Amino acid sequence: SSGINAEYGGFDSNYADKKPRLPVCPGSHMITFSFENGCIATLRTSGTEPKIKYYTEIVRGPGALESEEELRMELGEVVDAIVKELLQPEKFGLKPRPS
C-alpha cells in the first residue's frame, strides 16, 4: 500500500480514520511518503538552516529476488522523481548540496 503521514498536521492516510499512530509534534515540519514498491521517503525542513532534508529507504522482505544494485537503482529513480516532481528545484531556485 502507499500513504502519506504529515507529522505537523496530524494526518496519516495509512489508516481509515486518517489519524497518526506515531506521536505528533506541532512544531515539526516533516512529511513521510510510503510507496507501493516499498520505498519510504521523509522530507523535513532544517531547524537551524534554510534547507530541506530528505531521507529515503527501500524495504523488501526476506527472499527478495532483486540484487542490492537493482534496489539502489530503484531507490535512486524514486529520489530523482521526488526531487523533480515534489521539490521542483528549477521552479523554486533550490540548489543541491556540494558533493
PDB file of N, CA and C in Angstrom:
ATOM      1  N   SER A   1       0.831  -1.181   0.000  1.00  0.00           N
ATOM      2  CA  SER A   1       0.000   0.000   0.000  1.00  0.00           C
ATOM      3  C   SER A   1       0.873   1.240   0.000  1.00  0.00           C
ATOM      4  N   SER A   2       0.282   2.380  -0.236  1.00  0.00           N
ATOM      5  CA  SER A   2       1.004   3.635  -0.227  1.00  0.00           C
ATOM      6  C   SER A   2       0.276   4.603   0.692  1.00  0.00           C
ATOM      7  N   GLY A   3       0.982   5.631   1.137  1.00  0.00           N
ATOM      8  CA  GLY A   3       0.331   6.567   2.034  1.00  0.00           C
ATOM      9  C   GLY A   3       1.177   7.776   2.325  1.00  0.00           C
ATOM     10  N   ILE A   4       0.570   8.719   3.044  1.00  0.00           N
ATOM     11  CA  ILE A   4       1.236   9.953   3.445  1.00  0.00           C
ATOM     12  C   ILE A   4       1.009  10.151   4.934  1.00  0.00           C
ATOM     13  N   ASN A   5       2.073  10.491   5.644  1.00  0.00           N
ATOM     14  CA  ASN A   5       1.988  10.816   7.065  1.00  0.00           C
ATOM     15  C   ASN A   5       2.561  12.215   7.228  1.00  0.00           C
ATOM     16  N   ALA A   6       1.710  13.191   7.520  1.00  0.00           N
ATOM     17  CA  ALA A   6       2.133  14.570   7.739  1.00  0.00           C
ATOM     18  C   ALA A   6       2.184  14.809   9.235  1.00  0.00           C
ATOM     19  N   GLU A   7       3.384  14.712   9.806  1.00  0.00           N
ATOM     20  CA  GLU A   7       3.523  14.806  11.261  1.00  0.00           C
ATOM     21  C   GLU A   7       3.013  16.136  11.797  1.00  0.00           C
ATOM     22  N   TYR A   8       3.304  17.222  11.103  1.00  0.00           N
ATOM     23  CA  TYR A   8       2.911  18.538  11.611  1.00  0.00           C
ATOM     24  C   TYR A   8       1.404  18.749  11.615  1.00  0.00           C
ATOM     25  N   GLY A   9       0.708  18.032  10.776  1.00  0.00           N
ATOM     26  CA  GLY A   9      -0.735  18.237  10.673  1.00  0.00           C
ATOM     27  C   GLY A   9      -1.570  17.160  11.321  1.00  0.00           C
ATOM     28  N   GLY A  10      -0.918  16.128  11.843  1.00  0.00           N
ATOM     29  CA  GLY A  10      -1.667  15.060  12.477  1.00  0.00           C
ATOM     30  C   GLY A  10      -2.520  14.274  11.494  1.00  0.00           C
ATOM     31  N   PHE A  11      -1.953  13.938  10.327  1.00  0.00           N
ATOM     32  CA  PHE A  11      -2.668  13.226   9.272  1.00  0.00           C
ATOM     33  C   PHE A  11      -1.865  12.004   8.853  1.00  0.00           C
ATOM     34  N   ASP A  12      -2.539  10.874   8.679  1.00  0.00           N
ATOM     35  CA  ASP A  12      -1.871   9.671   8.198  1.00  0.00           C
ATOM     36  C   ASP A  12      -2.853   8.896   7.323  1.00  0.00           C
ATOM     37  N   SER A  13      -2.614   8.889   6.021  1.00  0.00           N
ATOM     38  CA  SER A  13      -3.535   8.235   5.090  1.00  0.00           C
ATOM     39  C   SER A  13      -3.451   6.715   5.141  1.00  0.00           C
ATOM     40  N   ASN A  14      -2.541   6.184   5.938  1.00  0.00           N
ATOM     41  CA  ASN A  14      -2.418   4.733   6.058  1.00  0.00           C
ATOM     42  C   ASN A  14      -3.528   4.105   6.901  1.00  0.00           C
ATOM     43  N   TYR A  15      -4.324   4.937   7.567  1.00  0.00           N
ATOM     44  CA  TYR A  15      -5.388   4.451   8.440  1.00  0.00           C
ATOM     45  C   TYR A  15      -6.735   5.018   8.008  1.00  0.00           C
ATOM     46  N   ALA A  16      -7.780   4.253   8.174  1.00  0.00           N
ATOM     47  CA  ALA A  16      -9.122   4.667   7.741  1.00  0.00           C
ATOM     48  C   ALA A  16      -9.572   5.971   8.403  1.00  0.00           C
ATOM     49  N   ASP A  17      -9.208   6.167   9.674  1.00  0.00           N
ATOM     50  CA  ASP A  17      -9.631   7.390  10.370  1.00  0.00           C
ATOM     51  C   ASP A  17      -8.682   8.565  10.110  1.00  0.00           C
ATOM     52  N   LYS A  18      -7.605   8.326   9.344  1.00  0.00           N
ATOM     53  CA  LYS A  18      -6.610   9.335   8.958  1.00  0.00           C
ATOM     54  C   LYS A  18      -5.852   9.924  10.140  1.00  0.00           C
ATOM     55  N   LYS A  19      -5.922   9.288  11.307  1.00  0.00           N
ATOM     56  CA  LYS A  19      -5.217   9.781  12.484  1.00  0.00           C
ATOM     57  C   LYS A  19      -3.879   9.058  12.614  1.00  0.00           C
ATOM     58  N   PRO A  20      -2.813   9.799  12.906  1.00  0.00           N
ATOM     59  CA  PRO A  20      -1.498   9.168  13.020  1.00  0.00           C
ATOM     60  C   PRO A  20      -1.387   8.279  14.253  1.00  0.00           C
ATOM     61  N   ARG A  21      -0.587   7.243  14.157  1.00  0.00           N
ATOM     62  CA  ARG A  21      -0.342   6.355  15.279  1.00  0.00           C
ATOM     63  C   ARG A  21       0.953   6.726  15.991  1.00  0.00           C
ATOM     64  N   LEU A  22       1.818   7.488  15.310  1.00  0.00           N
ATOM     65  CA  LEU A  22       3.054   7.951  15.920  1.00  0.00           C
ATOM     66  C   LEU A  22       2.803   9.302  16.584  1.00  0.00           C
ATOM     67  N   PRO A  23       3.643   9.678  17.562  1.00  0.00           N
ATOM     68  CA  PRO A  23       3.457  10.983  18.216  1.00  0.00           C
ATOM     69  C   PRO A  23       3.520  12.132  17.212  1.00  0.00           C
ATOM     70  N   VAL A  24       2.711  13.148  17.433  1.00  0.00           N
ATOM     71  CA  VAL A  24       2.670  14.318  16.560  1.00  0.00           C
ATOM     72  C   VAL A  24       3.353  15.473  17.275  1.00  0.00           C
ATOM     73  N   CYS A  25       4.253  16.143  16.574  1.00  0.00           N
ATOM     74  CA  CYS A  25       4.956  17.301  17.120  1.00  0.00           C
ATOM     75  C   CYS A  25       4.548  18.517  16.297  1.00  0.00           C
ATOM     76  N   PRO A  26       3.691  19.392  16.828  1.00  0.00           N
ATOM     77  CA  PRO A  26       3.183  20.530  16.064  1.00  0.00           C
ATOM     78  C   PRO A  26       4.265  21.431  15.475  1.00  0.00           C
ATOM     79  N   GLY A  27       5.425  21.533  16.111  1.00  0.00           N
ATOM     80  CA  GLY A  27       6.485  22.400  15.607  1.00  0.00           C
ATOM     81  C   GLY A  27       7.326  21.762  14.520  1.00  0.00           C
ATOM     82  N   SER A  28       7.120  20.497  14.257  1.00  0.00           N
ATOM     83  CA  SER A  28       7.921  19.785  13.265  1.00  0.00           C
ATOM     84  C   SER A  28       7.264  19.864  11.897  1.00  0.00           C
ATOM     85  N   HIS A  29       8.047  20.192  10.895  1.00  0.00           N
ATOM     86  CA  HIS A  29       7.551  20.229   9.519  1.00  0.00           C
ATOM     87  C   HIS A  29       8.147  19.041   8.783  1.00  0.00           C
ATOM     88  N   MET A  30       7.502  17.896   8.942  1.00  0.00           N
ATOM     89  CA  MET A  30       8.003  16.655   8.372  1.00  0.00           C
ATOM     90  C   MET A  30       6.835  15.898   7.732  1.00  0.00           C
ATOM     91  N   ILE A  31       7.117  15.326   6.559  1.00  0.00           N
ATOM     92  CA  ILE A  31       6.102  14.532   5.882  1.00  0.00           C
ATOM     93  C   ILE A  31       6.767  13.263   5.351  1.00  0.00           C
ATOM     94  N   THR A  32       6.082  12.137   5.516  1.00  0.00           N
ATOM     95  CA  THR A  32       6.610  10.850   5.067  1.00  0.00           C
ATOM     96  C   THR A  32       5.688  10.262   4.014  1.00  0.00           C
ATOM     97  N   PHE A  33       6.285   9.825   2.917  1.00  0.00           N
ATOM     98  CA  PHE A  33       5.562   9.171   1.833  1.00  0.00           C
ATOM     99  C   PHE A  33       5.941   7.701   1.826  1.00  0.00           C
ATOM    100  N   SER A  34       4.954   6.826   1.760  1.00  0.00           N
ATOM    101  CA  SER A  34       5.169   5.383   1.623  1.00  0.00           C
ATOM    102  C   SER A  34       4.664   4.976   0.245  1.00  0.00           C
ATOM    103  N   PHE A  35       5.502   4.274  -0.502  1.00  0.00           N
ATOM    104  CA  PHE A  35       5.154   3.889  -1.862  1.00  0.00           C
ATOM    105  C   PHE A  35       4.880   2.386  -1.948  1.00  0.00           C
ATOM    106  N   GLU A  36       4.107   2.001  -2.915  1.00  0.00           N
ATOM    107  CA  GLU A  36       3.722   0.600  -3.088  1.00  0.00           C
ATOM    108  C   GLU A  36       4.918  -0.311  -3.326  1.00  0.00           C
ATOM    109  N   ASN A  37       6.008   0.220  -3.888  1.00  0.00           N
ATOM    110  CA  ASN A  37       7.176  -0.614  -4.175  1.00  0.00           C
ATOM    111  C   ASN A  37       8.083  -0.802  -2.964  1.00  0.00           C
ATOM    112  N   GLY A  38       7.674  -0.316  -1.781  1.00  0.00           N
ATOM    113  CA  GLY A  38       8.460  -0.486  -0.569  1.00  0.00           C
ATOM    114  C   GLY A  38       9.373   0.680  -0.243  1.00  0.00           C
ATOM    115  N   CYS A  39       9.358   1.707  -1.075  1.00  0.00           N
ATOM    116  CA  CYS A  39      10.169   2.890  -0.797  1.00  0.00           C
ATOM    117  C   CYS A  39       9.464   3.772   0.230  1.00  0.00           C
ATOM    118  N   ILE A  40      10.263   4.367   1.095  1.00  0.00           N
ATOM    119  CA  ILE A  40       9.761   5.319   2.080  1.00  0.00           C
ATOM    120  C   ILE A  40      10.647   6.553   1.979  1.00  0.00           C
ATOM    121  N   ALA A  41      10.029   7.726   1.913  1.00  0.00           N
ATOM    122  CA  ALA A  41      10.773   8.982   1.835  1.00  0.00           C
ATOM    123  C   ALA A  41      10.214   9.949   2.867  1.00  0.00           C
ATOM    124  N   THR A  42      11.092  10.511   3.671  1.00  0.00           N
ATOM    125  CA  THR A  42      10.710  11.509   4.655  1.00  0.00           C
ATOM    126  C   THR A  42      11.409  12.814   4.302  1.00  0.00           C
ATOM    127  N   LEU A  43      10.628  13.878   4.196  1.00  0.00           N
ATOM    128  CA  LEU A  43      11.157  15.205   3.911  1.00  0.00           C
ATOM    129  C   LEU A  43      10.898  16.084   5.124  1.00  0.00           C
ATOM    130  N   ARG A  44      11.879  16.935   5.449  1.00  0.00           N
ATOM    131  CA  ARG A  44      11.696  17.853   6.562  1.00  0.00           C
ATOM    132  C   ARG A  44      12.536  19.095   6.347  1.00  0.00           C
ATOM    133  N   THR A  45      12.115  20.157   6.984  1.00  0.00           N
ATOM    134  CA  THR A  45      12.912  21.370   6.944  1.00  0.00           C
ATOM    135  C   THR A  45      13.938  21.306   8.063  1.00  0.00           C
ATOM    136  N   SER A  46      15.056  21.967   7.851  1.00  0.00           N
ATOM    137  CA  SER A  46      16.080  22.039   8.886  1.00  0.00           C
ATOM    138  C   SER A  46      15.621  23.031   9.941  1.00  0.00           C
ATOM    139  N   GLY A  47      15.937  22.744  11.181  1.00  0.00           N
ATOM    140  CA  GLY A  47      15.578  23.664  12.251  1.00  0.00           C
ATOM    141  C   GLY A  47      16.565  24.794  12.420  1.00  0.00           C
ATOM    142  N   THR A  48      17.752  24.676  11.810  1.00  0.00           N
ATOM    143  CA  THR A  48      18.795  25.671  12.020  1.00  0.00           C
ATOM    144  C   THR A  48      19.304  26.331  10.744  1.00  0.00           C
ATOM    145  N   GLU A  49      18.962  25.780   9.592  1.00  0.00           N
ATOM    146  CA  GLU A  49      19.469  26.309   8.326  1.00  0.00           C
ATOM    147  C   GLU A  49      18.341  26.374   7.303  1.00  0.00           C
ATOM    148  N   PRO A  50      18.481  27.233   6.301  1.00  0.00           N
ATOM    149  CA  PRO A  50      17.445  27.316   5.262  1.00  0.00           C
ATOM    150  C   PRO A  50      17.604  26.187   4.236  1.00  0.00           C
ATOM    151  N   LYS A  51      17.241  24.986   4.641  1.00  0.00           N
ATOM    152  CA  LYS A  51      17.384  23.856   3.733  1.00  0.00           C
ATOM    153  C   LYS A  51      16.302  22.819   3.996  1.00  0.00           C
ATOM    154  N   ILE A  52      16.091  21.991   2.979  1.00  0.00           N
ATOM    155  CA  ILE A  52      15.168  20.864   3.066  1.00  0.00           C
ATOM    156  C   ILE A  52      16.017  19.602   3.076  1.00  0.00           C
ATOM    157  N   LYS A  53      15.752  18.737   4.026  1.00  0.00           N
ATOM    158  CA  LYS A  53      16.474  17.464   4.112  1.00  0.00           C
ATOM    159  C   LYS A  53      15.518  16.336   3.761  1.00  0.00           C
ATOM    160  N   TYR A  54      16.062  15.280   3.170  1.00  0.00           N
ATOM    161  CA  TYR A  54      15.219  14.114   2.924  1.00  0.00           C
ATOM    162  C   TYR A  54      15.990  12.841   3.215  1.00  0.00           C
ATOM    163  N   TYR A  55      15.231  11.833   3.625  1.00  0.00           N
ATOM    164  CA  TYR A  55      15.770  10.521   3.973  1.00  0.00           C
ATOM    165  C   TYR A  55      14.948   9.491   3.219  1.00  0.00           C
ATOM    166  N   THR A  56      15.617   8.540   2.609  1.00  0.00           N
ATOM    167  CA  THR A  56      14.898   7.534   1.834  1.00  0.00           C
ATOM    168  C   THR A  56      15.416   6.136   2.172  1.00  0.00           C
ATOM    169  N   GLU A  57      14.531   5.176   1.975  1.00  0.00           N
ATOM    170  CA  GLU A  57      14.905   3.768   2.139  1.00  0.00           C
ATOM    171  C   GLU A  57      13.981   2.933   1.269  1.00  0.00           C
ATOM    172  N   ILE A  58      14.431   1.728   0.996  1.00  0.00           N
ATOM    173  CA  ILE A  58      13.590   0.771   0.281  1.00  0.00           C
ATOM    174  C   ILE A  58      13.594  -0.516   1.104  1.00  0.00           C
ATOM    175  N   VAL A  59      12.420  -1.060   1.311  1.00  0.00           N
ATOM    176  CA  VAL A  59      12.262  -2.227   2.180  1.00  0.00           C
ATOM    177  C   VAL A  59      11.738  -3.396   1.357  1.00  0.00           C
ATOM    178  N   ARG A  60      12.412  -4.521   1.501  1.00  0.00           N
ATOM    179  CA  ARG A  60      11.957  -5.765   0.887  1.00  0.00           C
ATOM    180  C   ARG A  60      12.000  -6.846   1.948  1.00  0.00           C
ATOM    181  N   GLY A  61      11.127  -7.793   1.849  1.00  0.00           N
ATOM    182  CA  GLY A  61      11.098  -8.896   2.798  1.00  0.00           C
ATOM    183  C   GLY A  61      12.159  -9.923   2.492  1.00  0.00           C
ATOM    184  N   PRO A  62      12.309 -10.883   3.390  1.00  0.00           N
ATOM    185  CA  PRO A  62      13.255 -11.974   3.159  1.00  0.00           C
ATOM    186  C   PRO A  62      12.924 -12.707   1.861  1.00  0.00           C
ATOM    187  N   GLY A  63      13.933 -13.100   1.168  1.00  0.00           N
ATOM    188  CA  GLY A  63      13.728 -13.840  -0.072  1.00  0.00           C
ATOM    189  C   GLY A  63      13.486 -12.950  -1.283  1.00  0.00           C
ATOM    190  N   ALA A  64      13.691 -11.646  -1.129  1.00  0.00           N
ATOM    191  CA  ALA A  64      13.517 -10.738  -2.272  1.00  0.00           C
ATOM    192  C   ALA A  64      14.473 -11.137  -3.389  1.00  0.00           C
ATOM    193  N   LEU A  65      14.001 -11.045  -4.607  1.00  0.00           N
ATOM    194  CA  LEU A  65      14.791 -11.510  -5.742  1.00  0.00           C
ATOM    195  C   LEU A  65      15.727 -10.450  -6.303  1.00  0.00           C
ATOM    196  N   GLU A  66      15.513  -9.177  -5.966  1.00  0.00           N
ATOM    197  CA  GLU A  66      16.356  -8.122  -6.524  1.00  0.00           C
ATOM    198  C   GLU A  66      17.731  -8.125  -5.856  1.00  0.00           C
ATOM    199  N   SER A  67      18.718  -7.759  -6.631  1.00  0.00           N
ATOM    200  CA  SER A  67      20.064  -7.607  -6.078  1.00  0.00           C
ATOM    201  C   SER A  67      20.159  -6.245  -5.390  1.00  0.00           C
ATOM    202  N   GLU A  68      21.187  -6.067  -4.596  1.00  0.00           N
ATOM    203  CA  GLU A  68      21.402  -4.775  -3.939  1.00  0.00           C
ATOM    204  C   GLU A  68      21.530  -3.671  -4.990  1.00  0.00           C
ATOM    205  N   GLU A  69      22.216  -3.949  -6.065  1.00  0.00           N
ATOM    206  CA  GLU A  69      22.384  -2.971  -7.156  1.00  0.00           C
ATOM    207  C   GLU A  69      21.021  -2.562  -7.732  1.00  0.00           C
ATOM    208  N   GLU A  70      20.149  -3.537  -7.974  1.00  0.00           N
ATOM    209  CA  GLU A  70      18.815  -3.232  -8.511  1.00  0.00           C
ATOM    210  C   GLU A  70      18.001  -2.384  -7.532  1.00  0.00           C
ATOM    211  N   LEU A  71      18.106  -2.691  -6.257  1.00  0.00           N
ATOM    212  CA  LEU A  71      17.383  -1.911  -5.251  1.00  0.00           C
ATOM    213  C   LEU A  71      17.917  -0.490  -5.172  1.00  0.00           C
ATOM    214  N   ARG A  72      19.229  -0.338  -5.243  1.00  0.00           N
ATOM    215  CA  ARG A  72      19.816   1.007  -5.232  1.00  0.00           C
ATOM    216  C   ARG A  72      19.342   1.815  -6.447  1.00  0.00           C
ATOM    217  N   MET A  73      19.281   1.166  -7.593  1.00  0.00           N
ATOM    218  CA  MET A  73      18.820   1.850  -8.799  1.00  0.00           C
ATOM    219  C   MET A  73      17.351   2.266  -8.668  1.00  0.00           C
ATOM    220  N   GLU A  74      16.527   1.370  -8.150  1.00  0.00           N
ATOM    221  CA  GLU A  74      15.111   1.677  -7.973  1.00  0.00           C
ATOM    222  C   GLU A  74      14.923   2.832  -6.992  1.00  0.00           C
ATOM    223  N   LEU A  75      15.646   2.790  -5.885  1.00  0.00           N
ATOM    224  CA  LEU A  75      15.557   3.869  -4.909  1.00  0.00           C
ATOM    225  C   LEU A  75      16.043   5.181  -5.519  1.00  0.00           C
ATOM    226  N   GLY A  76      17.099   5.126  -6.307  1.00  0.00           N
ATOM    227  CA  GLY A  76      17.605   6.321  -6.989  1.00  0.00           C
ATOM    228  C   GLY A  76      16.571   6.934  -7.921  1.00  0.00           C
ATOM    229  N   GLU A  77      15.813   6.081  -8.613  1.00  0.00           N
ATOM    230  CA  GLU A  77      14.757   6.578  -9.502  1.00  0.00           C
ATOM    231  C   GLU A  77      13.653   7.274  -8.714  1.00  0.00           C
ATOM    232  N   VAL A  78      13.319   6.719  -7.549  1.00  0.00           N
ATOM    233  CA  VAL A  78      12.301   7.335  -6.699  1.00  0.00           C
ATOM    234  C   VAL A  78      12.802   8.685  -6.190  1.00  0.00           C
ATOM    235  N   VAL A  79      14.054   8.741  -5.746  1.00  0.00           N
ATOM    236  CA  VAL A  79      14.630  10.003  -5.257  1.00  0.00           C
ATOM    237  C   VAL A  79      14.625  11.047  -6.376  1.00  0.00           C
ATOM    238  N   ASP A  80      15.048  10.663  -7.570  1.00  0.00           N
ATOM    239  CA  ASP A  80      15.043  11.598  -8.700  1.00  0.00           C
ATOM    240  C   ASP A  80      13.642  12.140  -8.965  1.00  0.00           C
ATOM    241  N   ALA A  81      12.634  11.273  -8.902  1.00  0.00           N
ATOM    242  CA  ALA A  81      11.248  11.702  -9.135  1.00  0.00           C
ATOM    243  C   ALA A  81      10.766  12.641  -8.025  1.00  0.00           C
ATOM    244  N   ILE A  82      11.122  12.347  -6.783  1.00  0.00           N
ATOM    245  CA  ILE A  82      10.723  13.210  -5.666  1.00  0.00           C
ATOM    246  C   ILE A  82      11.327  14.595  -5.840  1.00  0.00           C
ATOM    247  N   VAL A  83      12.618  14.645  -6.149  1.00  0.00           N
ATOM    248  CA  VAL A  83      13.274  15.938  -6.325  1.00  0.00           C
ATOM    249  C   VAL A  83      12.631  16.705  -7.479  1.00  0.00           C
ATOM    250  N   LYS A  84      12.424  16.030  -8.601  1.00  0.00           N
ATOM    251  CA  LYS A  84      11.873  16.706  -9.783  1.00  0.00           C
ATOM    252  C   LYS A  84      10.415  17.121  -9.588  1.00  0.00           C
ATOM    253  N   GLU A  85       9.582  16.218  -9.091  1.00  0.00           N
ATOM    254  CA  GLU A  85       8.137  16.474  -9.050  1.00  0.00           C
ATOM    255  C   GLU A  85       7.661  17.181  -7.780  1.00  0.00           C
ATOM    256  N   LEU A  86       8.265  16.886  -6.633  1.00  0.00           N
ATOM    257  CA  LEU A  86       7.812  17.499  -5.380  1.00  0.00           C
ATOM    258  C   LEU A  86       8.605  18.750  -5.021  1.00  0.00           C
ATOM    259  N   LEU A  87       9.921  18.656  -5.070  1.00  0.00           N
ATOM    260  CA  LEU A  87      10.738  19.790  -4.670  1.00  0.00           C
ATOM    261  C   LEU A  87      10.871  20.846  -5.767  1.00  0.00           C
ATOM    262  N   GLN A  88      10.818  20.414  -7.016  1.00  0.00           N
ATOM    263  CA  GLN A  88      10.873  21.307  -8.173  1.00  0.00           C
ATOM    264  C   GLN A  88      11.992  22.346  -8.044  1.00  0.00           C
ATOM    265  N   PRO A  89      13.255  21.902  -8.033  1.00  0.00           N
ATOM    266  CA  PRO A  89      14.369  22.819  -7.788  1.00  0.00           C
ATOM    267  C   PRO A  89      14.481  23.978  -8.782  1.00  0.00           C
ATOM    268  N   GLU A  90      14.181  23.748 -10.048  1.00  0.00           N
ATOM    269  CA  GLU A  90      14.275  24.825 -11.026  1.00  0.00           C
ATOM    270  C   GLU A  90      13.242  25.921 -10.739  1.00  0.00           C
ATOM    271  N   LYS A  91      12.043  25.514 -10.426  1.00  0.00           N
ATOM    272  CA  LYS A  91      10.954  26.461 -10.168  1.00  0.00           C
ATOM    273  C   LYS A  91      11.207  27.296  -8.919  1.00  0.00           C
ATOM    274  N   PHE A  92      11.755  26.659  -7.872  1.00  0.00           N
ATOM    275  CA  PHE A  92      11.909  27.341  -6.595  1.00  0.00           C
ATOM    276  C   PHE A  92      13.344  27.772  -6.282  1.00  0.00           C
ATOM    277  N   GLY A  93      14.258  27.596  -7.240  1.00  0.00           N
ATOM    278  CA  GLY A  93      15.632  28.034  -7.039  1.00  0.00           C
ATOM    279  C   GLY A  93      16.403  27.230  -6.002  1.00  0.00           C
ATOM    280  N   LEU A  94      16.053  25.964  -5.841  1.00  0.00           N
ATOM    281  CA  LEU A  94      16.738  25.111  -4.875  1.00  0.00           C
ATOM    282  C   LEU A  94      18.043  24.604  -5.490  1.00  0.00           C
ATOM    283  N   LYS A  95      19.062  24.510  -4.665  1.00  0.00           N
ATOM    284  CA  LYS A  95      20.350  24.044  -5.142  1.00  0.00           C
ATOM    285  C   LYS A  95      20.779  22.817  -4.325  1.00  0.00           C
ATOM    286  N   PRO A  96      21.363  21.809  -4.985  1.00  0.00           N
ATOM    287  CA  PRO A  96      21.827  20.634  -4.235  1.00  0.00           C
ATOM    288  C   PRO A  96      23.033  20.997  -3.395  1.00  0.00           C
ATOM    289  N   ARG A  97      23.242  20.235  -2.344  1.00  0.00           N
ATOM    290  CA  ARG A  97      24.418  20.490  -1.511  1.00  0.00           C
ATOM    291  C   ARG A  97      25.675  20.123  -2.294  1.00  0.00           C
ATOM    292  N   PRO A  98      26.783  20.793  -1.995  1.00  0.00           N
ATOM    293  CA  PRO A  98      28.040  20.460  -2.689  1.00  0.00           C
ATOM    294  C   PRO A  98      28.440  19.023  -2.405  1.00  0.00           C
ATOM    295  N   SER A  99      28.983  18.351  -3.400  1.00  0.00           N
ATOM    296  CA  SER A  99      29.426  16.950  -3.241  1.00  0.00           C
ATOM    297  C   SER A  99      30.753  16.876  -2.543  1.00  0.00           C
TER     298      SER A  99
END
